[in-house]
Amino acid sequence: GRDTRPHSAQFARLVKRGARRCGCEVVDAGLCTTPQLHYLVAQQNEGGVEYALQLCSNARIATPTELCVDCAGGVGAIAAKQLRDIPNLSLKILNGPGDATLNERCGAEYVQKERKPPVNFDETHARCCCLDGDADRLVYFYWSSGEPRVLDGDKIAALLALYFADRLPPDTSFGVVQTAYANGASTRFLRGLRGLTIATAKTGVKHLHRRALDFDLAVYFEANGHGTVLFNNVPASLDRFRRLANQTVGDALADALLVETVLSELGWSLADWDAIYADLPSRMLKLTVPDRRALRTRDDDESRLVEPIALQAALDRLVADAGDAARAFVRPSGTEDVVRIYAEAATQQAADDLAHACRAAVLRFAD
């Protein structure tokens, strides 16, 4: 499979040629999203129905709904056009290839981080979701007082956890897997749900997926909108949700249909969903350092440093001084010589101040 970038066709030809020379049989899926390719691999190995048919036959929308889909200038637009046969759901596909530059002022990452609407969207587009360029991340937004209200991966996880918490037998192990970047308000909300275990994993969806396999049913999402629901051992009454959610990887289109099905069954608007909790203000910074290996986090909790220990003590003091709602951590990047700083607090100014104070502490102790 390949995407719509100009070099992808040549790359695909080279991969097929190399695989055939190694004696492999090649199945060419053509243009498809990353999660669609994961699904197709599982289908080849385990059997199953065609991707679009699987999604369309398991989504349930009770009342006529138009969903405006920002496809980030990517291949998701092609896959989304296959999802036309869902009763009561009309997908208005925007920012396909040629309509917008890939991930430039559009897509899930832009909307989630910038809190701005994507290019080619305005208030006439009332109910909106955004994919990223390869359609494995999803965020929603709607308009309130002329401004976009973003519902990110944390909000998606909370919605799905809320829905399934009331529909599982008492002996079902049920978990939500988060990373350290999950907004603290989402974690507090999840603690109030019956029978739910909150698990943590390192940043990176592969770590969340692996941890989610420990539960009969698990919801996992990063704040950026990458995630899914794994149905490992659940009642037959939830089979259509298992068929709707991609069981191999985060899938923006499958997740959007899952969200729409749940909202329809609850009878909720996007504003109703948004109101389940209010995000704490946060700030994320990136600091270039000579050697990121000077900082090391705990294996089971990347929000706590084990080296330098004096830096962790300094961070703890800064958080204590910032108030009851405050939280902050620093962690080394896994790919470049930078330190990532995350801070939350009761107000945006307090979160900004805490993030910059943590930055100063890194410069002081990790030089």
Coordinates of N, CA, C and O in Angstrom, one line a residue, residues 27 47 59 71 96 109 129 196 216 229 256 259 280 305 307 350 353:
V27 N 0.9 -8.7 -2.5 CA -0.5 -8.2 -2.7 C -0.4 -6.7 -2.6 O -0.1 -6.1 -1.6
G47 N -8.4 -13.7 7.8 CA -9.8 -13.6 7.2 C -10.5 -12.4 7.7 O -10.1 -11.7 8.5
A59 N -21.4 0.7 11.9 CA -21.8 2.0 12.4 C -23.3 2.1 12.5 O -24.0 1.6 11.6
C71 N -9.2 16.1 5.9 CA -8.3 15.0 5.5 C -6.9 15.4 5.4 O -6.0 14.6 4.9
G96 N -8.8 17.2 0.7 CA -8.2 16.1 0.1 C -6.9 16.4 -0.6 O -6.5 17.6 -0.7
E109 N -2.9 17.1 14.0 CA -1.8 17.7 14.8 C -1.9 19.2 14.8 O -1.8 19.8 15.9
C129 N -14.4 16.8 12.2 CA -13.3 16.0 12.7 C -12.1 16.2 11.8 O -12.3 16.5 10.6
L196 N -13.2 0.7 36.5 CA -12.1 1.1 35.5 C -10.8 1.2 36.2 O -10.6 1.8 37.2
D216 N -9.5 -7.2 29.4 CA -10.5 -7.8 28.5 C -11.0 -6.7 27.5 O -11.3 -7.0 26.4
V229 N -9.8 1.1 20.5 CA -10.3 0.3 21.6 C -10.1 -1.2 21.3 O -10.4 -1.7 20.2
A256 N -13.7 7.7 14.2 CA -14.7 8.7 14.0 C -16.1 8.0 13.9 O -17.1 8.5 14.5
V259 N -17.0 7.0 17.5 CA -17.5 8.2 18.2 C -18.9 8.5 17.8 O -19.8 8.8 18.7
L280 N -7.5 21.1 32.0 CA -6.6 22.1 32.7 C -5.7 22.8 31.7 O -5.2 22.1 30.8
L305 N 12.0 11.7 36.9 CA 13.4 11.5 36.6 C 14.2 10.7 37.7 O 13.9 10.8 38.9
E307 N 17.6 10.5 37.0 CA 18.9 11.2 36.9 C 18.6 12.5 36.0 O 17.9 12.4 35.0
A350 N -0.4 30.5 35.0 CA 0.3 29.6 35.9 C 1.0 28.5 35.2 O 2.1 28.1 35.6
D353 N 4.0 29.9 33.4 CA 5.1 30.3 34.4 C 5.8 29.0 34.9 O 7.0 28.9 35.0

